Coordinates of C-alpha atoms in Angstrom, one line a residue:
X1 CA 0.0 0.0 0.0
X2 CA 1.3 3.3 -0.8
X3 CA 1.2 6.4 1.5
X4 CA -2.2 7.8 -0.6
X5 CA -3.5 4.3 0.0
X6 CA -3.5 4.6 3.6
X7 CA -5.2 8.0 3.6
X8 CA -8.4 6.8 1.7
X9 CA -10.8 6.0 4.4
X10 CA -11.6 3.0 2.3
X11 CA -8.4 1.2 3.4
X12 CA -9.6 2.4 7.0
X13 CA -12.6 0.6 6.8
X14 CA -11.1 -2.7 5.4
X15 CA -8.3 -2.2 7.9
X16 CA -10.2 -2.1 11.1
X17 CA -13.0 -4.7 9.7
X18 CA -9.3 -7.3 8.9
X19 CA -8.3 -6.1 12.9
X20 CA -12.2 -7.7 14.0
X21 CA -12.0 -10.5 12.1
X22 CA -8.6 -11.0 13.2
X23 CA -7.7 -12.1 9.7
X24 CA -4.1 -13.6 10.3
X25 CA -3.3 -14.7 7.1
X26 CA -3.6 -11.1 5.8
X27 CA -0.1 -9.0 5.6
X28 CA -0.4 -5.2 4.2
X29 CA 3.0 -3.9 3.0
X30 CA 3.2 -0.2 3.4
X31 CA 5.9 1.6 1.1
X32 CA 6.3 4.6 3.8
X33 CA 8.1 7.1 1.4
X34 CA 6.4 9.8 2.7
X35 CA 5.4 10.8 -0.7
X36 CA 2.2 11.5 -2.4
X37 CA 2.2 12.3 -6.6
X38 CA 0.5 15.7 -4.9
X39 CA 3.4 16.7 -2.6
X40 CA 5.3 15.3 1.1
X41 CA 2.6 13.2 3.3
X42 CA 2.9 15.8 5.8
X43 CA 1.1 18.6 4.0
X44 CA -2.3 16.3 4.3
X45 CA -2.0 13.8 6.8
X46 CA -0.2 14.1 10.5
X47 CA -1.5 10.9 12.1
X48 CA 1.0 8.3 13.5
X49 CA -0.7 5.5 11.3
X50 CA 1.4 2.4 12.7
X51 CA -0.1 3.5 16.2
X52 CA -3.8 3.4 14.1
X53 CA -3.1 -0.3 13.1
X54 CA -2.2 -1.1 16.3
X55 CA -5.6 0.3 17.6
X56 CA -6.9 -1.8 15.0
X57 CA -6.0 -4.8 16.8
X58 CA -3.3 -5.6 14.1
X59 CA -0.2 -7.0 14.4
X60 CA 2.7 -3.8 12.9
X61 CA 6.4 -4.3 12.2
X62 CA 8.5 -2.0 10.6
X63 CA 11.9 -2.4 8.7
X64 CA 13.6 0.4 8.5
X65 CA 15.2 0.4 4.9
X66 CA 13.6 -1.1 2.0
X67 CA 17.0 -2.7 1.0
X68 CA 17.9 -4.6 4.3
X69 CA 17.0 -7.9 2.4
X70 CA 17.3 -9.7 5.6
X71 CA 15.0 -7.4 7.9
X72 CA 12.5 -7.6 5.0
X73 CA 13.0 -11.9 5.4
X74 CA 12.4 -11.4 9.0
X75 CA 9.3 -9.2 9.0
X76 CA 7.6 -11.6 6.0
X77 CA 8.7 -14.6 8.7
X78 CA 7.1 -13.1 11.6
X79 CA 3.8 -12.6 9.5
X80 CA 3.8 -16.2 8.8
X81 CA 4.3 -17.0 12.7
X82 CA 1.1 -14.8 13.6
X83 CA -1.9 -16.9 14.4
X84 CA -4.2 -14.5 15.8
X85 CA -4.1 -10.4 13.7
X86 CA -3.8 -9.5 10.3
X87 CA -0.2 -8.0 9.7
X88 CA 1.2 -4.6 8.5
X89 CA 4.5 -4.3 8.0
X90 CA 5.8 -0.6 7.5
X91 CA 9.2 -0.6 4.9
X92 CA 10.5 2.6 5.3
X93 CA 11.8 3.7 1.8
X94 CA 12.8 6.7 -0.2
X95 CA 11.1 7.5 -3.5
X96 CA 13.0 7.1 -7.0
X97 CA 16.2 6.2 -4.7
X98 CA 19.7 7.1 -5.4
X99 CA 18.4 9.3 -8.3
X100 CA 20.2 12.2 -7.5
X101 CA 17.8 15.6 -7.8
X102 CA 14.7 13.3 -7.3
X103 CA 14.9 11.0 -4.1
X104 CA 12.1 11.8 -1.8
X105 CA 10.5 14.5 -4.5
X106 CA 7.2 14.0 -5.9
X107 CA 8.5 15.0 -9.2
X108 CA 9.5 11.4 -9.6
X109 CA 6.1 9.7 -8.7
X110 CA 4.0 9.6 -11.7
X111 CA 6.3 11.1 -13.9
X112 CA 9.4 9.8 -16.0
X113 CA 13.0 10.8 -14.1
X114 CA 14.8 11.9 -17.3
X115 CA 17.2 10.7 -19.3
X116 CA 19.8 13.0 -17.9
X117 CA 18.2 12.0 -14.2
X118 CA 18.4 8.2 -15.4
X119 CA 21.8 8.4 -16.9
X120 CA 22.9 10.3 -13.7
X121 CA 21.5 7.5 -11.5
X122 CA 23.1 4.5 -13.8
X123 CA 26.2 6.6 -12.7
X124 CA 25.7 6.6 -9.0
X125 CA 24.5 2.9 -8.9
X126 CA 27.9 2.1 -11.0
X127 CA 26.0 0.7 -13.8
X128 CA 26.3 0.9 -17.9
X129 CA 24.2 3.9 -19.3
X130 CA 22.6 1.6 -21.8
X131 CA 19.2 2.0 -22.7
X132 CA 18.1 -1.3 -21.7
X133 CA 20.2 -3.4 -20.0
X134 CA 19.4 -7.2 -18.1
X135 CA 22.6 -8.9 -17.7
X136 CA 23.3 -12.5 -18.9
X137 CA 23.2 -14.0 -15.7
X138 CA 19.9 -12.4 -14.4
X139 CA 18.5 -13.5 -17.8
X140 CA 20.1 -17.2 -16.8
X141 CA 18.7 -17.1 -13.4
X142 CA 14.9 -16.0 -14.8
X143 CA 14.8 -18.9 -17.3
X144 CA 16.1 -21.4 -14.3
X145 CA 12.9 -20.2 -12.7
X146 CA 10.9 -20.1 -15.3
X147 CA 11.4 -23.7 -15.7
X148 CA 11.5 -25.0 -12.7
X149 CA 8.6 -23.0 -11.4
X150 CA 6.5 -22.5 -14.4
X151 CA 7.5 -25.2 -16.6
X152 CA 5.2 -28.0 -14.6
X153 CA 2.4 -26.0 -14.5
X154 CA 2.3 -24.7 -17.8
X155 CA 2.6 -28.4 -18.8
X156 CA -0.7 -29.2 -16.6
X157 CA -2.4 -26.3 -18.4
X158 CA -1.7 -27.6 -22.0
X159 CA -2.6 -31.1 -20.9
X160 CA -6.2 -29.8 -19.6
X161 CA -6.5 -27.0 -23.0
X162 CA -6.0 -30.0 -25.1
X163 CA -8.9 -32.2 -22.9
X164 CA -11.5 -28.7 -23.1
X165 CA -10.7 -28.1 -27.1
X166 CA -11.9 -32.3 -27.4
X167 CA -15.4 -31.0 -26.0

Protein backbone atom coordinates (compact mmCIF):
# COMPACT_ATOMS: atom_id res chain seq x y z
CA UNK A 1 0.00 0.00 0.00
CA UNK A 2 1.35 3.33 -0.84
CA UNK A 3 1.16 6.39 1.48
CA UNK A 4 -2.22 7.77 -0.58
CA UNK A 5 -3.45 4.32 -0.03
CA UNK A 6 -3.45 4.63 3.55
CA UNK A 7 -5.20 7.95 3.55
CA UNK A 8 -8.38 6.76 1.69
CA UNK A 9 -10.82 5.99 4.35
CA UNK A 10 -11.59 2.97 2.35
CA UNK A 11 -8.43 1.21 3.39
CA UNK A 12 -9.60 2.40 7.04
CA UNK A 13 -12.56 0.57 6.78
CA UNK A 14 -11.10 -2.68 5.39
CA UNK A 15 -8.27 -2.24 7.91
CA UNK A 16 -10.20 -2.10 11.09
CA UNK A 17 -12.96 -4.69 9.68
CA UNK A 18 -9.29 -7.25 8.93
CA UNK A 19 -8.29 -6.10 12.87
CA UNK A 20 -12.22 -7.66 14.04
CA UNK A 21 -11.97 -10.54 12.09
CA UNK A 22 -8.64 -11.01 13.16
CA UNK A 23 -7.68 -12.12 9.67
CA UNK A 24 -4.10 -13.58 10.28
CA UNK A 25 -3.25 -14.74 7.11
CA UNK A 26 -3.57 -11.08 5.79
CA UNK A 27 -0.09 -8.99 5.56
CA UNK A 28 -0.39 -5.21 4.21
CA UNK A 29 2.99 -3.94 3.03
CA UNK A 30 3.20 -0.20 3.38
CA UNK A 31 5.89 1.65 1.11
CA UNK A 32 6.30 4.55 3.78
CA UNK A 33 8.08 7.12 1.38
CA UNK A 34 6.38 9.82 2.74
CA UNK A 35 5.41 10.77 -0.70
CA UNK A 36 2.20 11.46 -2.44
CA UNK A 37 2.20 12.29 -6.58
CA UNK A 38 0.54 15.66 -4.93
CA UNK A 39 3.44 16.67 -2.64
CA UNK A 40 5.31 15.29 1.07
CA UNK A 41 2.60 13.19 3.30
CA UNK A 42 2.90 15.77 5.84
CA UNK A 43 1.07 18.63 4.00
CA UNK A 44 -2.28 16.29 4.34
CA UNK A 45 -1.97 13.83 6.81
CA UNK A 46 -0.16 14.14 10.54
CA UNK A 47 -1.49 10.87 12.11
CA UNK A 48 1.00 8.27 13.53
CA UNK A 49 -0.71 5.49 11.35
CA UNK A 50 1.39 2.36 12.70
CA UNK A 51 -0.12 3.51 16.15
CA UNK A 52 -3.75 3.38 14.07
CA UNK A 53 -3.15 -0.28 13.06
CA UNK A 54 -2.22 -1.11 16.28
CA UNK A 55 -5.65 0.27 17.57
CA UNK A 56 -6.95 -1.80 15.03
CA UNK A 57 -5.99 -4.79 16.77
CA UNK A 58 -3.34 -5.62 14.09
CA UNK A 59 -0.19 -6.97 14.37
CA UNK A 60 2.66 -3.81 12.93
CA UNK A 61 6.38 -4.32 12.18
CA UNK A 62 8.45 -1.99 10.58
CA UNK A 63 11.87 -2.37 8.65
CA UNK A 64 13.61 0.42 8.49
CA UNK A 65 15.22 0.42 4.95
CA UNK A 66 13.62 -1.14 2.04
CA UNK A 67 16.96 -2.68 0.97
CA UNK A 68 17.92 -4.60 4.31
CA UNK A 69 17.02 -7.93 2.42
CA UNK A 70 17.29 -9.68 5.60
CA UNK A 71 15.03 -7.41 7.88
CA UNK A 72 12.47 -7.59 5.04
CA UNK A 73 13.04 -11.88 5.44
CA UNK A 74 12.42 -11.39 9.04
CA UNK A 75 9.29 -9.15 9.04
CA UNK A 76 7.63 -11.56 5.97
CA UNK A 77 8.68 -14.61 8.65
CA UNK A 78 7.10 -13.10 11.55
CA UNK A 79 3.76 -12.62 9.50
CA UNK A 80 3.78 -16.19 8.79
CA UNK A 81 4.30 -16.96 12.65
CA UNK A 82 1.13 -14.82 13.56
CA UNK A 83 -1.89 -16.87 14.37
CA UNK A 84 -4.16 -14.53 15.83
CA UNK A 85 -4.15 -10.37 13.71
CA UNK A 86 -3.80 -9.50 10.26
CA UNK A 87 -0.25 -8.00 9.70
CA UNK A 88 1.24 -4.59 8.55
CA UNK A 89 4.46 -4.27 7.98
CA UNK A 90 5.75 -0.56 7.45
CA UNK A 91 9.16 -0.58 4.89
CA UNK A 92 10.47 2.62 5.35
CA UNK A 93 11.83 3.68 1.77
CA UNK A 94 12.77 6.75 -0.21
CA UNK A 95 11.13 7.52 -3.55
CA UNK A 96 13.02 7.13 -6.95
CA UNK A 97 16.15 6.16 -4.75
CA UNK A 98 19.69 7.12 -5.37
CA UNK A 99 18.41 9.30 -8.33
CA UNK A 100 20.19 12.19 -7.51
CA UNK A 101 17.83 15.61 -7.79
CA UNK A 102 14.71 13.28 -7.34
CA UNK A 103 14.93 10.99 -4.14
CA UNK A 104 12.13 11.76 -1.81
CA UNK A 105 10.49 14.50 -4.52
CA UNK A 106 7.24 13.97 -5.87
CA UNK A 107 8.54 14.99 -9.17
CA UNK A 108 9.46 11.37 -9.57
CA UNK A 109 6.11 9.72 -8.65
CA UNK A 110 4.00 9.55 -11.69
CA UNK A 111 6.32 11.12 -13.93
CA UNK A 112 9.42 9.78 -15.95
CA UNK A 113 12.96 10.81 -14.09
CA UNK A 114 14.78 11.86 -17.27
CA UNK A 115 17.20 10.68 -19.32
CA UNK A 116 19.84 13.01 -17.89
CA UNK A 117 18.21 12.05 -14.25
CA UNK A 118 18.45 8.17 -15.35
CA UNK A 119 21.80 8.43 -16.90
CA UNK A 120 22.91 10.35 -13.68
CA UNK A 121 21.50 7.54 -11.46
CA UNK A 122 23.15 4.53 -13.83
CA UNK A 123 26.19 6.57 -12.72
CA UNK A 124 25.69 6.60 -9.03
CA UNK A 125 24.48 2.90 -8.89
CA UNK A 126 27.86 2.08 -10.98
CA UNK A 127 26.05 0.70 -13.81
CA UNK A 128 26.30 0.91 -17.90
CA UNK A 129 24.18 3.88 -19.31
CA UNK A 130 22.61 1.61 -21.77
CA UNK A 131 19.23 1.96 -22.72
CA UNK A 132 18.08 -1.35 -21.72
CA UNK A 133 20.20 -3.43 -20.05
CA UNK A 134 19.37 -7.20 -18.13
CA UNK A 135 22.63 -8.86 -17.71
CA UNK A 136 23.28 -12.45 -18.87
CA UNK A 137 23.17 -14.03 -15.67
CA UNK A 138 19.87 -12.35 -14.42
CA UNK A 139 18.49 -13.52 -17.81
CA UNK A 140 20.10 -17.21 -16.78
CA UNK A 141 18.71 -17.15 -13.42
CA UNK A 142 14.85 -16.02 -14.80
CA UNK A 143 14.85 -18.86 -17.25
CA UNK A 144 16.13 -21.40 -14.34
CA UNK A 145 12.90 -20.20 -12.70
CA UNK A 146 10.87 -20.09 -15.34
CA UNK A 147 11.45 -23.67 -15.73
CA UNK A 148 11.52 -24.97 -12.70
CA UNK A 149 8.56 -23.01 -11.43
CA UNK A 150 6.46 -22.47 -14.43
CA UNK A 151 7.54 -25.16 -16.60
CA UNK A 152 5.15 -28.00 -14.65
CA UNK A 153 2.41 -25.95 -14.47
CA UNK A 154 2.29 -24.68 -17.83
CA UNK A 155 2.59 -28.43 -18.83
CA UNK A 156 -0.71 -29.19 -16.57
CA UNK A 157 -2.39 -26.28 -18.40
CA UNK A 158 -1.74 -27.57 -21.95
CA UNK A 159 -2.56 -31.06 -20.90
CA UNK A 160 -6.18 -29.83 -19.63
CA UNK A 161 -6.51 -27.02 -23.04
CA UNK A 162 -5.98 -30.01 -25.10
CA UNK A 163 -8.93 -32.16 -22.90
CA UNK A 164 -11.45 -28.69 -23.05
CA UNK A 165 -10.71 -28.10 -27.09
CA UNK A 166 -11.85 -32.27 -27.37
CA UNK A 167 -15.38 -31.00 -25.96
Amino acid sequence: ASDGDMQEGLSSEAASLAGHLKLNNLCWIWDNNQITIEGNVAWAMSEDLPTRFIAYGWNVLRVGDANDVEALTRAFLSFRREQDRPTLIVVDSHIAWGAPTKQDSFHAHGTPLGDKEVTATKHIYNWPDEKFLVPEEVKKHFRVQMAERGGVSRKEWDKMFATFQKT
